[in-house]
Each structure stands twice: as C-alpha cells, then as structure tokens.
PDB file of C-alpha atoms in Angstrom:
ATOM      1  CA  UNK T 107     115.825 134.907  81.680  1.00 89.00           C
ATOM      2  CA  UNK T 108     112.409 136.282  81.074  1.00 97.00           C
ATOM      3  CA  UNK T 109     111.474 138.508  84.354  1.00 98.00           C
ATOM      4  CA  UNK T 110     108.519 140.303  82.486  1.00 98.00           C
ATOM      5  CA  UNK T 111     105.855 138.462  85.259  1.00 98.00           C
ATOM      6  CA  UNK T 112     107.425 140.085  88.083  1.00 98.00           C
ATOM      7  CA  UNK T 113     105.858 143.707  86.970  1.00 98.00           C
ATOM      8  CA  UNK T 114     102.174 143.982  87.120  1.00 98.00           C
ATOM      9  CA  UNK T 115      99.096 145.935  86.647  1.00 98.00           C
ATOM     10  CA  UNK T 116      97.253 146.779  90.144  1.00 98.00           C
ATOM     11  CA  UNK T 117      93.410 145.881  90.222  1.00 97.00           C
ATOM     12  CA  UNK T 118      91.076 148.216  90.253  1.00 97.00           C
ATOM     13  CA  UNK T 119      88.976 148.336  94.085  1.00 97.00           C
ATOM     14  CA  UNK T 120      86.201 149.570  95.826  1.00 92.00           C
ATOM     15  CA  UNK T 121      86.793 151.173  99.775  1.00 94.00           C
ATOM     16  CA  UNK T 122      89.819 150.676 101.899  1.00 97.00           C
ATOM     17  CA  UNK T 123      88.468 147.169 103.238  1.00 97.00           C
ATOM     18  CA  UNK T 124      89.745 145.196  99.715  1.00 97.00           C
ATOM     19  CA  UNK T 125      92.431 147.977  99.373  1.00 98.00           C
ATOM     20  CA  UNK T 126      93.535 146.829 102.549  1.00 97.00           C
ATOM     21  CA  UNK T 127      93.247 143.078 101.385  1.00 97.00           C
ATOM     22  CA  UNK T 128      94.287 143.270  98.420  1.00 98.00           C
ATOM     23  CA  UNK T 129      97.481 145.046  99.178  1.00 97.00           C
ATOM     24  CA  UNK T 130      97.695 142.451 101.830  1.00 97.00           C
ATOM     25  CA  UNK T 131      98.029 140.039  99.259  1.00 97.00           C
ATOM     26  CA  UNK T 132      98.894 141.677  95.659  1.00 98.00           C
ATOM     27  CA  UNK T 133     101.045 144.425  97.046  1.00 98.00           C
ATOM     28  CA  UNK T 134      99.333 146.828  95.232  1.00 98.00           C
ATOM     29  CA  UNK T 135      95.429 148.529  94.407  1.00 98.00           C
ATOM     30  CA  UNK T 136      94.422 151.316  92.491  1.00 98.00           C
ATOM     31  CA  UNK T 137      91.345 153.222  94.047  1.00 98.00           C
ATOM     32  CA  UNK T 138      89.144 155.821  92.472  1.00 97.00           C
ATOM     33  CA  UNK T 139      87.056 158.825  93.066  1.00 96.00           C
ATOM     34  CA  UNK T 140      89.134 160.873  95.872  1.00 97.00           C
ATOM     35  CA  UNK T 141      88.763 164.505  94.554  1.00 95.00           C
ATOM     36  CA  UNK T 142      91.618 166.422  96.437  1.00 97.00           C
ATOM     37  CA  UNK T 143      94.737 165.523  98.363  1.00 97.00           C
ATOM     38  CA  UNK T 144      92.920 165.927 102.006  1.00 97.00           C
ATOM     39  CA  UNK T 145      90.778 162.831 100.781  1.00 97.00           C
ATOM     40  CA  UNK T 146      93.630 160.945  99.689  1.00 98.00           C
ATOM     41  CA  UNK T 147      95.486 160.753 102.738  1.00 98.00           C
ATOM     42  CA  UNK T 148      92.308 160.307 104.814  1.00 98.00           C
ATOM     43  CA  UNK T 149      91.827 157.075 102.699  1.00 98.00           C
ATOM     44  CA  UNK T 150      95.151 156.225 103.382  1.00 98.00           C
ATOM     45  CA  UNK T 151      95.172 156.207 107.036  1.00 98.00           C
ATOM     46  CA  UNK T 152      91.482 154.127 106.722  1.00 98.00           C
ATOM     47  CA  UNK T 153      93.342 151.725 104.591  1.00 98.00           C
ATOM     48  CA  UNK T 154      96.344 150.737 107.081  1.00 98.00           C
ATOM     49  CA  UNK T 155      93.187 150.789 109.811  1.00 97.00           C
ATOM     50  CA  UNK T 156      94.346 149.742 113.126  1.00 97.00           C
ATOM     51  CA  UNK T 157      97.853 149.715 112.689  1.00 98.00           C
ATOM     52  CA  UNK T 158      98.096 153.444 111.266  1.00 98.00           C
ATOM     53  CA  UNK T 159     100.540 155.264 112.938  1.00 98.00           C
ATOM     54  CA  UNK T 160     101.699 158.337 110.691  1.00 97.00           C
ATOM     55  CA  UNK T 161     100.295 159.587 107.472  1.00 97.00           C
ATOM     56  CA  UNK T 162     101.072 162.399 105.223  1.00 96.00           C
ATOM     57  CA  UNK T 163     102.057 164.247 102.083  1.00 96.00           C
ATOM     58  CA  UNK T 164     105.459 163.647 101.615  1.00 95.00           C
ATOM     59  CA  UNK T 165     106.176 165.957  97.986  1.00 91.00           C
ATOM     60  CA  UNK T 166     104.272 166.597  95.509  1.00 91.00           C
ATOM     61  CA  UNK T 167     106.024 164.950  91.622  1.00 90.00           C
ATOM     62  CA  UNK T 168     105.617 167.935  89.259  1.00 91.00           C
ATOM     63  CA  UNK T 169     108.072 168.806  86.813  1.00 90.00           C
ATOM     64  CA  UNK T 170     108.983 171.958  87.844  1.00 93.00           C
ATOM     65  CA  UNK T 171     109.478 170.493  91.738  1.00 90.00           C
ATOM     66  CA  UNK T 172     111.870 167.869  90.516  1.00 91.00           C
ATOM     67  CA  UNK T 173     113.485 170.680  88.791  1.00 93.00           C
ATOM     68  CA  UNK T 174     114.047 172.497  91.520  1.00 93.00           C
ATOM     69  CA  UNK T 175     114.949 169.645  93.335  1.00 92.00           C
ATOM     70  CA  UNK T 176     117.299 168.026  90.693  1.00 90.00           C
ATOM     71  CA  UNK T 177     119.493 171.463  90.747  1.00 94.00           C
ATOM     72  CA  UNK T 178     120.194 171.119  94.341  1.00 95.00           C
ATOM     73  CA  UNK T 179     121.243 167.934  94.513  1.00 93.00           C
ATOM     74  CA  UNK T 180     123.348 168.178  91.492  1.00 93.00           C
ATOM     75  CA  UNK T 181     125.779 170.606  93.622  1.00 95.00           C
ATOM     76  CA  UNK T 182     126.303 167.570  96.400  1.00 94.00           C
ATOM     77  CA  UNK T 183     129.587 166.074  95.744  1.00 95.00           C
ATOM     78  CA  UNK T 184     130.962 162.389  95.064  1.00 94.00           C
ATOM     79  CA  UNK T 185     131.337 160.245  97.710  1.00 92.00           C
ATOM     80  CA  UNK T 186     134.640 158.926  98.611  1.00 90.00           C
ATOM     81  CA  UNK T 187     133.857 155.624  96.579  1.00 88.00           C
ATOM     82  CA  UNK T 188     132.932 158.205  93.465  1.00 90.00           C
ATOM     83  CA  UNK T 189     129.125 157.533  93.567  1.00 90.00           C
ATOM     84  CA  UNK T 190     127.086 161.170  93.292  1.00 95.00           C
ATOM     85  CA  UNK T 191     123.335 161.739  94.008  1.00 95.00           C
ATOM     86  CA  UNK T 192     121.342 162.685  91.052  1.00 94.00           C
ATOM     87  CA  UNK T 193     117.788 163.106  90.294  1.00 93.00           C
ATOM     88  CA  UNK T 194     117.104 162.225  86.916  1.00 91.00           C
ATOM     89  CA  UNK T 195     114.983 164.620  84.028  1.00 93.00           C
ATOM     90  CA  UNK T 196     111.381 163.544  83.999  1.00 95.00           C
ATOM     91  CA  UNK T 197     111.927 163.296  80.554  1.00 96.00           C
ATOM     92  CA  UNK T 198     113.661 160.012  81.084  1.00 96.00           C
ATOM     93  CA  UNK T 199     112.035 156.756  82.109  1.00 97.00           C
ATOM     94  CA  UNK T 200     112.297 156.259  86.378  1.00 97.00           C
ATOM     95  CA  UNK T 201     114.481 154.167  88.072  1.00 98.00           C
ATOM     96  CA  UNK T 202     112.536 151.351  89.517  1.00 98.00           C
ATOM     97  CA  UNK T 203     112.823 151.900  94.013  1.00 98.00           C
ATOM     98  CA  UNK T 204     110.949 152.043  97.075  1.00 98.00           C
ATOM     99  CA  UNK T 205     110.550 155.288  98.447  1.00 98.00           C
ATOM    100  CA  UNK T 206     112.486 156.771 101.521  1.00 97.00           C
ATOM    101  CA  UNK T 207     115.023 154.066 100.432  1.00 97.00           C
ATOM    102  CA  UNK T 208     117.569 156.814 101.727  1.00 96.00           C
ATOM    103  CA  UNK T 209     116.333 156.484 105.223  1.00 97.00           C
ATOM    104  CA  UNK T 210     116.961 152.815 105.377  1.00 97.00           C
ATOM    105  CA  UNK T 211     114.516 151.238 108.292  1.00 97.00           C
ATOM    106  CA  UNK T 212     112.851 154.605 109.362  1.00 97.00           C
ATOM    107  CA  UNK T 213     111.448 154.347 104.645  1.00 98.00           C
ATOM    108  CA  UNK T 214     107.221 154.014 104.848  1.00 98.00           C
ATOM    109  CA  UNK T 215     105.796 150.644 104.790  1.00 98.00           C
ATOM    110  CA  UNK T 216     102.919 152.337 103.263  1.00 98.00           C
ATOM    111  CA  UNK T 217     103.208 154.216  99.624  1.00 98.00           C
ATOM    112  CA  UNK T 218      99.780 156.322  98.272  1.00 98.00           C
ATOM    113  CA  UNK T 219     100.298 157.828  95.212  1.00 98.00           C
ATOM    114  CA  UNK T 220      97.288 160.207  94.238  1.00 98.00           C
ATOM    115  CA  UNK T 221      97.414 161.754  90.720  1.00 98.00           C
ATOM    116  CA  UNK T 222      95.455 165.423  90.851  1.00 97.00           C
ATOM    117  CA  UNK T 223      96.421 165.384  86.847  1.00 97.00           C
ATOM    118  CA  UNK T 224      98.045 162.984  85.218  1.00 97.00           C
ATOM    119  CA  UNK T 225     100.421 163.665  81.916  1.00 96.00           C
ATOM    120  CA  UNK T 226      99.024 164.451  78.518  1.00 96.00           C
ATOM    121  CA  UNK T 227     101.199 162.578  77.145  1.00 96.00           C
ATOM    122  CA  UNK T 228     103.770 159.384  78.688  1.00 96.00           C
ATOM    123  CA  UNK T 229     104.228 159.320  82.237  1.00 97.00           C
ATOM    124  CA  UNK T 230     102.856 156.233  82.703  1.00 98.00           C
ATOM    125  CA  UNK T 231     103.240 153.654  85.545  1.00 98.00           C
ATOM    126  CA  UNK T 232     105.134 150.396  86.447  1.00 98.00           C
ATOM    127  CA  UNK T 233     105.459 148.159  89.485  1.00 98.00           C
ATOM    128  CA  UNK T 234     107.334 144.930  89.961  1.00 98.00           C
ATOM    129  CA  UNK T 235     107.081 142.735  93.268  1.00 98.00           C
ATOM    130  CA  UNK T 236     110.351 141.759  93.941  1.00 98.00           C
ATOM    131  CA  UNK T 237     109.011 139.138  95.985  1.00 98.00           C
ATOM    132  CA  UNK T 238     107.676 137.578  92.617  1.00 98.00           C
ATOM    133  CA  UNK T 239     111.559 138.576  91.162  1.00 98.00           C
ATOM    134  CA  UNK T 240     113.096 136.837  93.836  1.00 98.00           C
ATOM    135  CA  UNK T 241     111.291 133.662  92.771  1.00 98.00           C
ATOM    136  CA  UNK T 242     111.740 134.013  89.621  1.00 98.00           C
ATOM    137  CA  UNK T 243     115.841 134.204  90.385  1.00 98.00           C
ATOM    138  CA  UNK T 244     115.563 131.071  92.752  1.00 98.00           C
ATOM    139  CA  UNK T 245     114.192 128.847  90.077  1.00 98.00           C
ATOM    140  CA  UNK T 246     117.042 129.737  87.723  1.00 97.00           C
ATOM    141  CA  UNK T 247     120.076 128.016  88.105  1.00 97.00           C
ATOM    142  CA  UNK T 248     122.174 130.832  86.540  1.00 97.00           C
ATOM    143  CA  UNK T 249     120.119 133.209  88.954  1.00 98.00           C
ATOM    144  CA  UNK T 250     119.943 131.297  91.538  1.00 98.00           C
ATOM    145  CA  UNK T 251     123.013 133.057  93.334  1.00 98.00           C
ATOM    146  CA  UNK T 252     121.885 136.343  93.272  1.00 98.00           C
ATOM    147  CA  UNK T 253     118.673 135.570  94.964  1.00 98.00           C
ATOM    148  CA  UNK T 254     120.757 133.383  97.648  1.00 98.00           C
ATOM    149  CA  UNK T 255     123.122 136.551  98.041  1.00 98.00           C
ATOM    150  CA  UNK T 256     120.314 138.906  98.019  1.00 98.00           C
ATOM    151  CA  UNK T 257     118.776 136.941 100.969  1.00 98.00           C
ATOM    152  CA  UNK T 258     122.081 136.293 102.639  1.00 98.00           C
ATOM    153  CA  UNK T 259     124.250 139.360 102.157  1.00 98.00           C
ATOM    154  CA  UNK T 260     124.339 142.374 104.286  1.00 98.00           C
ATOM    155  CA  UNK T 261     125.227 145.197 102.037  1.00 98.00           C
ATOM    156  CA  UNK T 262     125.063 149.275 102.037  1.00 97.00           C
ATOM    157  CA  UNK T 263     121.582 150.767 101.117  1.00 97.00           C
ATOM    158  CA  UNK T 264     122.703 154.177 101.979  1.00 96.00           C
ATOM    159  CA  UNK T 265     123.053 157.446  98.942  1.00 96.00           C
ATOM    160  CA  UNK T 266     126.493 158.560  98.868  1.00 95.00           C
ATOM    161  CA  UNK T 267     127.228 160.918 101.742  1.00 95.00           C
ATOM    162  CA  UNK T 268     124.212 159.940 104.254  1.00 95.00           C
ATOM    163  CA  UNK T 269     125.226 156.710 105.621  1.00 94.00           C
ATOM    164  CA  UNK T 270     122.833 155.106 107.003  1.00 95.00           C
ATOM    165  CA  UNK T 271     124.777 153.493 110.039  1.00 89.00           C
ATOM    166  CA  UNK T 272     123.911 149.895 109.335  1.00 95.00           C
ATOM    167  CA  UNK T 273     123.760 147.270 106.852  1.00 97.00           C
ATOM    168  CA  UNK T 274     121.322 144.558 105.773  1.00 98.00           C
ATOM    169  CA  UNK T 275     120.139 142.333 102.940  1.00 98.00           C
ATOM    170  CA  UNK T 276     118.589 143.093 100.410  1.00 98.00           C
ATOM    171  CA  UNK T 277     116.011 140.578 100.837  1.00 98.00           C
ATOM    172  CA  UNK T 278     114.834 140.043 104.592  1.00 98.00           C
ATOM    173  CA  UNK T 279     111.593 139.477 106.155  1.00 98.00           C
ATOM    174  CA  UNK T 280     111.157 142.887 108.989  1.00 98.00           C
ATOM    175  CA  UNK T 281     110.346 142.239 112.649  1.00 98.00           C
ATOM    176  CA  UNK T 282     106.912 142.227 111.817  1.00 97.00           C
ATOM    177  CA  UNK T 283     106.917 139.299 109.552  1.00 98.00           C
ATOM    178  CA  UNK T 284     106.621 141.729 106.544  1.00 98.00           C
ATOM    179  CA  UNK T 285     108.360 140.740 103.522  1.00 98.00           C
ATOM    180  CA  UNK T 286     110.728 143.415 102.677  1.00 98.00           C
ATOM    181  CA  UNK T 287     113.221 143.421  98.738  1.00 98.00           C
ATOM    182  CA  UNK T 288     114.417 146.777  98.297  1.00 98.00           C
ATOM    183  CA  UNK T 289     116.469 148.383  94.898  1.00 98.00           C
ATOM    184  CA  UNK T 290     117.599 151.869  94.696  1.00 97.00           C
ATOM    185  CA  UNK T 291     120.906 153.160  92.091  1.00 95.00           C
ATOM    186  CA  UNK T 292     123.050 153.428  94.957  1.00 97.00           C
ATOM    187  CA  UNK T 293     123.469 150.224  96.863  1.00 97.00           C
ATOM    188  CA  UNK T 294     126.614 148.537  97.548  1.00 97.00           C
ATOM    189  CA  UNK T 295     128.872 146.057  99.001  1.00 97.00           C
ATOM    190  CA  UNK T 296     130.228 146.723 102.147  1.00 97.00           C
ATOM    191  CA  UNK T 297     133.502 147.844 102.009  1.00 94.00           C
ATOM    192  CA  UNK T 298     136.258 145.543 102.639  1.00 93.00           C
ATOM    193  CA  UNK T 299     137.758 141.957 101.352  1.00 95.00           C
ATOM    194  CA  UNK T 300     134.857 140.698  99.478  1.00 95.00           C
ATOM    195  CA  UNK T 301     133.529 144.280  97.836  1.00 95.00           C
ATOM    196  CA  UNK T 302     134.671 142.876  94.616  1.00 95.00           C
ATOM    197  CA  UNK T 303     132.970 139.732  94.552  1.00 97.00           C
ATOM    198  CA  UNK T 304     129.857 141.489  96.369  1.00 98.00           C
ATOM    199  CA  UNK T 305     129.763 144.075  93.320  1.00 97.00           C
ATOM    200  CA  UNK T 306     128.923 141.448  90.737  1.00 98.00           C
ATOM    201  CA  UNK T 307     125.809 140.055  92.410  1.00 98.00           C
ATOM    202  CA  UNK T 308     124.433 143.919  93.186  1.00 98.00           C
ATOM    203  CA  UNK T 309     125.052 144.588  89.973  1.00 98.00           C
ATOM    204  CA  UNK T 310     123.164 140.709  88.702  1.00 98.00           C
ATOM    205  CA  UNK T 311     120.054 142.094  90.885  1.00 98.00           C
ATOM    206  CA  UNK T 312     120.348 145.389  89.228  1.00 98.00           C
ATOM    207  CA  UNK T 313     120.126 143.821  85.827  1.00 98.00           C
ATOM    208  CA  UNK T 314     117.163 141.817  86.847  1.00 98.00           C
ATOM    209  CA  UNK T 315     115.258 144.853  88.489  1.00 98.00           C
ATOM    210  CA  UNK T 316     115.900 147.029  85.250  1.00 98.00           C
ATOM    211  CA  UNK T 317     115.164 143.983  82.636  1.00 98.00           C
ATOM    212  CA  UNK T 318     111.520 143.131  85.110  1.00 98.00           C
ATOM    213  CA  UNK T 319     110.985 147.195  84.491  1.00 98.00           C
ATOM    214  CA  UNK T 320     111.580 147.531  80.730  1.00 98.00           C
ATOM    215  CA  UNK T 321     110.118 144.300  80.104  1.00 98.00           C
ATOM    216  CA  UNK T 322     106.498 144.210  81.923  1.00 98.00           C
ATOM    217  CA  UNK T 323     102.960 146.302  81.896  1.00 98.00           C
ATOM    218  CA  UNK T 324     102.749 149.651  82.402  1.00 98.00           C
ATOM    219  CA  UNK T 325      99.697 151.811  83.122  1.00 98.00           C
ATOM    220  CA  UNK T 326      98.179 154.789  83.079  1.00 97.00           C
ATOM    221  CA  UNK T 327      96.583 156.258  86.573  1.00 98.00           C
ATOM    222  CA  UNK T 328      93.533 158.737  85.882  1.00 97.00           C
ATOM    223  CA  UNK T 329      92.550 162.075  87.714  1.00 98.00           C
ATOM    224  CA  UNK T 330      90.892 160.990  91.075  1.00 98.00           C
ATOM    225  CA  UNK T 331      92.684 157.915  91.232  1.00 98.00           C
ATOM    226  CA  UNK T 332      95.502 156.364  93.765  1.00 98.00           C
ATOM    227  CA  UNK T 333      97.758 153.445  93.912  1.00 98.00           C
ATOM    228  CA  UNK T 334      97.951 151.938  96.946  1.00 98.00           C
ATOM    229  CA  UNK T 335     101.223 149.927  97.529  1.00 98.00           C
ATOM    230  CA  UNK T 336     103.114 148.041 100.009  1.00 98.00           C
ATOM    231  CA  UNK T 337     106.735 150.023  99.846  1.00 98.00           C
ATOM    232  CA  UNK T 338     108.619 147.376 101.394  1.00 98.00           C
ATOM    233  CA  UNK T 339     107.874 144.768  98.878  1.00 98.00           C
ATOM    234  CA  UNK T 340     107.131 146.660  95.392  1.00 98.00           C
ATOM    235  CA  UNK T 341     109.329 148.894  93.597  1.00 98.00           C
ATOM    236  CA  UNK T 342     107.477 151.468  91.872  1.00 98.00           C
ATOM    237  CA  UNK T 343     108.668 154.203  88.921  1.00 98.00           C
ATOM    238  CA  UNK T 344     107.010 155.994  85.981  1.00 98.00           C
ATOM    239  CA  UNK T 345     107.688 156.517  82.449  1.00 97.00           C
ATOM    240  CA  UNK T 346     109.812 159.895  81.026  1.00 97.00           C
ATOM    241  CA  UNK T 347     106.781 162.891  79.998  1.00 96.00           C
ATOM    242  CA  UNK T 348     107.267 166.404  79.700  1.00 95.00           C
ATOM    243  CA  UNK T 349     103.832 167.701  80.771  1.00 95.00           C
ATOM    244  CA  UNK T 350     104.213 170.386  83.689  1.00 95.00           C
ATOM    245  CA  UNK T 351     100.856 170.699  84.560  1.00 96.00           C
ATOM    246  CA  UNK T 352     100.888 166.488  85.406  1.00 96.00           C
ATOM    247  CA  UNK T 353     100.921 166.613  89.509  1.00 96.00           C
ATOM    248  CA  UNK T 354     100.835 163.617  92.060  1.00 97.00           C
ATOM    249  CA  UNK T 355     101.302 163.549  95.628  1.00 97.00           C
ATOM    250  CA  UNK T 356     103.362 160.756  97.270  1.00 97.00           C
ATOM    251  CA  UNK T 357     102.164 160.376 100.620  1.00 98.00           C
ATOM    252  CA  UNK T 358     104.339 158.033 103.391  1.00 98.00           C
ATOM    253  CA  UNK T 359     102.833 156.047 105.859  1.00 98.00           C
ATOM    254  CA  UNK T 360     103.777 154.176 108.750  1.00 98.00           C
ATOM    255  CA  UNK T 361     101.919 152.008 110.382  1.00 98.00           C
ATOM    256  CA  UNK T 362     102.959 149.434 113.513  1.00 98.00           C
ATOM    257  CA  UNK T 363     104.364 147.103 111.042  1.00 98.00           C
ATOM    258  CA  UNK T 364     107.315 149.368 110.128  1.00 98.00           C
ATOM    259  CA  UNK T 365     110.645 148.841 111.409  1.00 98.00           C
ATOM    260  CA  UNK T 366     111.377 152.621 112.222  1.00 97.00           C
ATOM    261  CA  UNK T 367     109.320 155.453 112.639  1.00 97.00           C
ATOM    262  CA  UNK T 368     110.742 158.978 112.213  1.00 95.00           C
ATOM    263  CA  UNK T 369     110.123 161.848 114.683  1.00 90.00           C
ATOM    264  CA  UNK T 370     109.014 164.293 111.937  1.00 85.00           C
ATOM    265  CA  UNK T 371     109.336 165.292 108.602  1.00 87.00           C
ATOM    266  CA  UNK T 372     111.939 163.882 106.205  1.00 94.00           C
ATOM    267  CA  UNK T 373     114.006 165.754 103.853  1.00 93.00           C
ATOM    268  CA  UNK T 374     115.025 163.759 100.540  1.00 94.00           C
ATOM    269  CA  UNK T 375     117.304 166.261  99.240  1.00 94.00           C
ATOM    270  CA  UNK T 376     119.650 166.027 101.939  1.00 94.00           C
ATOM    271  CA  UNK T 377     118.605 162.753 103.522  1.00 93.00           C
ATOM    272  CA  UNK T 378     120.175 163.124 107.319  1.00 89.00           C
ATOM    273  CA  UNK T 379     118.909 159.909 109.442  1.00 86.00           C
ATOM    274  CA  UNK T 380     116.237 160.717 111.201  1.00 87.00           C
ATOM    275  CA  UNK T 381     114.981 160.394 115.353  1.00 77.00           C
ATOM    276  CA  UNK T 382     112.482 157.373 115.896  1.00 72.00           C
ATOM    277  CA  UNK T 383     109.474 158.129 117.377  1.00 66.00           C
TER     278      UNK T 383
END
C-alpha cells in the first residue's frame, strides 16, 4: 500500500495569525526570520494565543548533546519484557514520534522546532499526519484492521522502565476534541491473554509509520526558520548528518487544549511521570 501522501512538506507563513490557522488545519507551518531562541519561543506562545499555558526550551538537538545523552541512557537496563531505551547516532535516519511521547498525557500539544544552524550536509526533515495515515489504512481492506485496532485498542505507550500508569489507543480524539495518533519504538500490547494477537497490529502500524517516513518529502529548514507543529497529530524526525556545529531547539508547549500539564521541567533521559499543574 502506497502511504507516501501521509508525509508532507509544511507551507511556508507569515505571523502567528496563519501559523496559528494553518496548524489548525495542516498540522504543521514553517515560519521565518526569528534571529535567536528568546524570539522563537516568544512566537510560540503568540501562536497558541489565548489558550497558551506553558512555553519553553525543552533541549537543544546538537550532536554532541545527543552524545552525551545517548551514553547515559545506554547504561539503563532491559525491561522485564527485554525492551531497552536507546537513543540512536545522528548519523542514522530518526525514528518518526511525537515528542514527550514518554510522558504519555502530560507530552506538549504544541512542538516549535527553531534551527540556529542547520547541517552542512543531510539532516533534513520529515513529517507525516497520522491522521492522513489513518485514512489511508481505513480505505484499505488489508489495512483496514490496524486502523480499527489503532482506534479501538488500549495499549502501553510507556519506554521500558517508566510506566506510565495507564493505557490508551493509539488513535483517540483528547478531551478537548483534539485529534491525537501517536508512534514511538516502544509501544506495546498490554500484557495479558491477547498480547500476542495485539503485537501483530502494533507492529502493522509500525510498518505503515516507517514505510509513510521512508517513502514521502523531506525538507530542509534554514537558519532563522521554525516549524510549527501540532504534536498530538504529526510525527516528526530528521534525516542521519554528522555536522556538530548543526543546533535546533525543541521547545514544548502546552496550551488549554492539552490533556496534562506538568508542574515543571521534564527530564527525557530518565522520564519519571510528572505532577500536573
């Protein structure tokens, strides 16, 4: 099945007003012309308008920070199922997710990602609406299982050792009346009876998310420039590159749409649940 329409490039817009409505409707915008990182999350907070709640500079993506980062993690151990956290080189090609998808509900409903310098060379960008995906599932009769078990199944989004508490679908629309798909390497069934028969559809939506990723656009983000994106519905990711001076920020915001709101900063390397606030 060709998924190759569910990734797609982000127009290009002018002021938070059609960043805000085009996100609204696109899930995604690229903006231009913020000079520093103060300026990007200002523009940020004007873009969710009203309904901003939090806003802020969650890490900054260099090479030498995911290094850093990467070497931590790798001394967690397996869970008891045998899954194990790892952050991957930036050499290789991202793994399509949403961010904060460790934090289940309390994850940003709002994604900016400013680029101070982007990569000499690779590191470009990819999105994919799994809205769009799911669609594209439905209307397949060979697919059209895994989009009724990714709207029907509760299943566990948390990384191996920092459960998470609860369990939902992987499709769902929020309190709010957002649409919300989510992907991330470490879902699974919920333990129990069915975890066999739950593993082959996780693993079907898996195949679809990767196939959408190595099949559609990708683009390059300039100096100055942000994508604006709607982190409950798009999955996001970048190419492999092996420039460390390339540096974005990924700032997280919440606004009164989110299910969750945490009570402070959040830590991805070890990824304890955090306090609502």
């Amino acid at each position: 099945m060709d998924v190759s329409s569910a990734s797609f490039i982000p127009r290009r817009v002018a002021g938070a007003v059609e960043a805000r409505e085009v996100l609204a409707a696109e899930g995604a915008a690229i903006v231009t012309g913020l000079g520093d990182e103060q300026s990007a999350v200002a523009f940020g907070r004007e873009v969710m308008g009203d309904k901003a709640v939090r806003i802020g500079t969650q890490f900054e993506a260099t090479k030498t920070h995911g290094e850093r980062e990467a070497a931590q993690v790798a001394m967690q151990p397996a869970d008891s199922r045998g899954r194990k956290r790892s952050f991957a080189p930036t050499e290789e090609r991202m793994v399509a997710h949403n961010d904060g998808f460790a934090f289940g509900d309390y994850a940003p409903d709002h994604l900016f990602l400013w680029c101070e310098r982007p990569a000499a060379k690779g590191g470009d960008s990819f999105l994919i609406d799994t809205s769009r995906l799911l669609d594209l599932l439905a209307a397949d009769p060979e697919w059209s299982g895994v989009a009724d078990f990714c709207r029907a199944t509760h299943i566990d989004h948390s990384e191996p050792n920092y459960p998470q508490g609860t369990y939902a679908p992987i499709v769902r629309t929020v309190p709010s009346g957002r649409f919300q798909g989510r992907y991330h390497p470490y879902l699974a069934p919920v333990e129990g009876s069915s975890e066999d028969e739950h593993w082959t559809f996780v693993r079907k939506w898996e195949e679809a998310v990767v196939a959408a990723r190595d099949t559609g656009p990708m683009f390059r983000v300039e100096a100055g420039e942000m994508m604006c994106i709607d982190n409950y519905r798009v999955l996001h990711g970048r190419d492999g590159h092996s420039d460390t001076s390339r540096r974005v920020c990924s700032i997280w915001g919440w606004s009164t749409d989110a299910v969750a709101i945490p009570d402070g900063p959040l830590d991805i390397v070890v990824p304890k649940m955090p306090i609502s606030a």
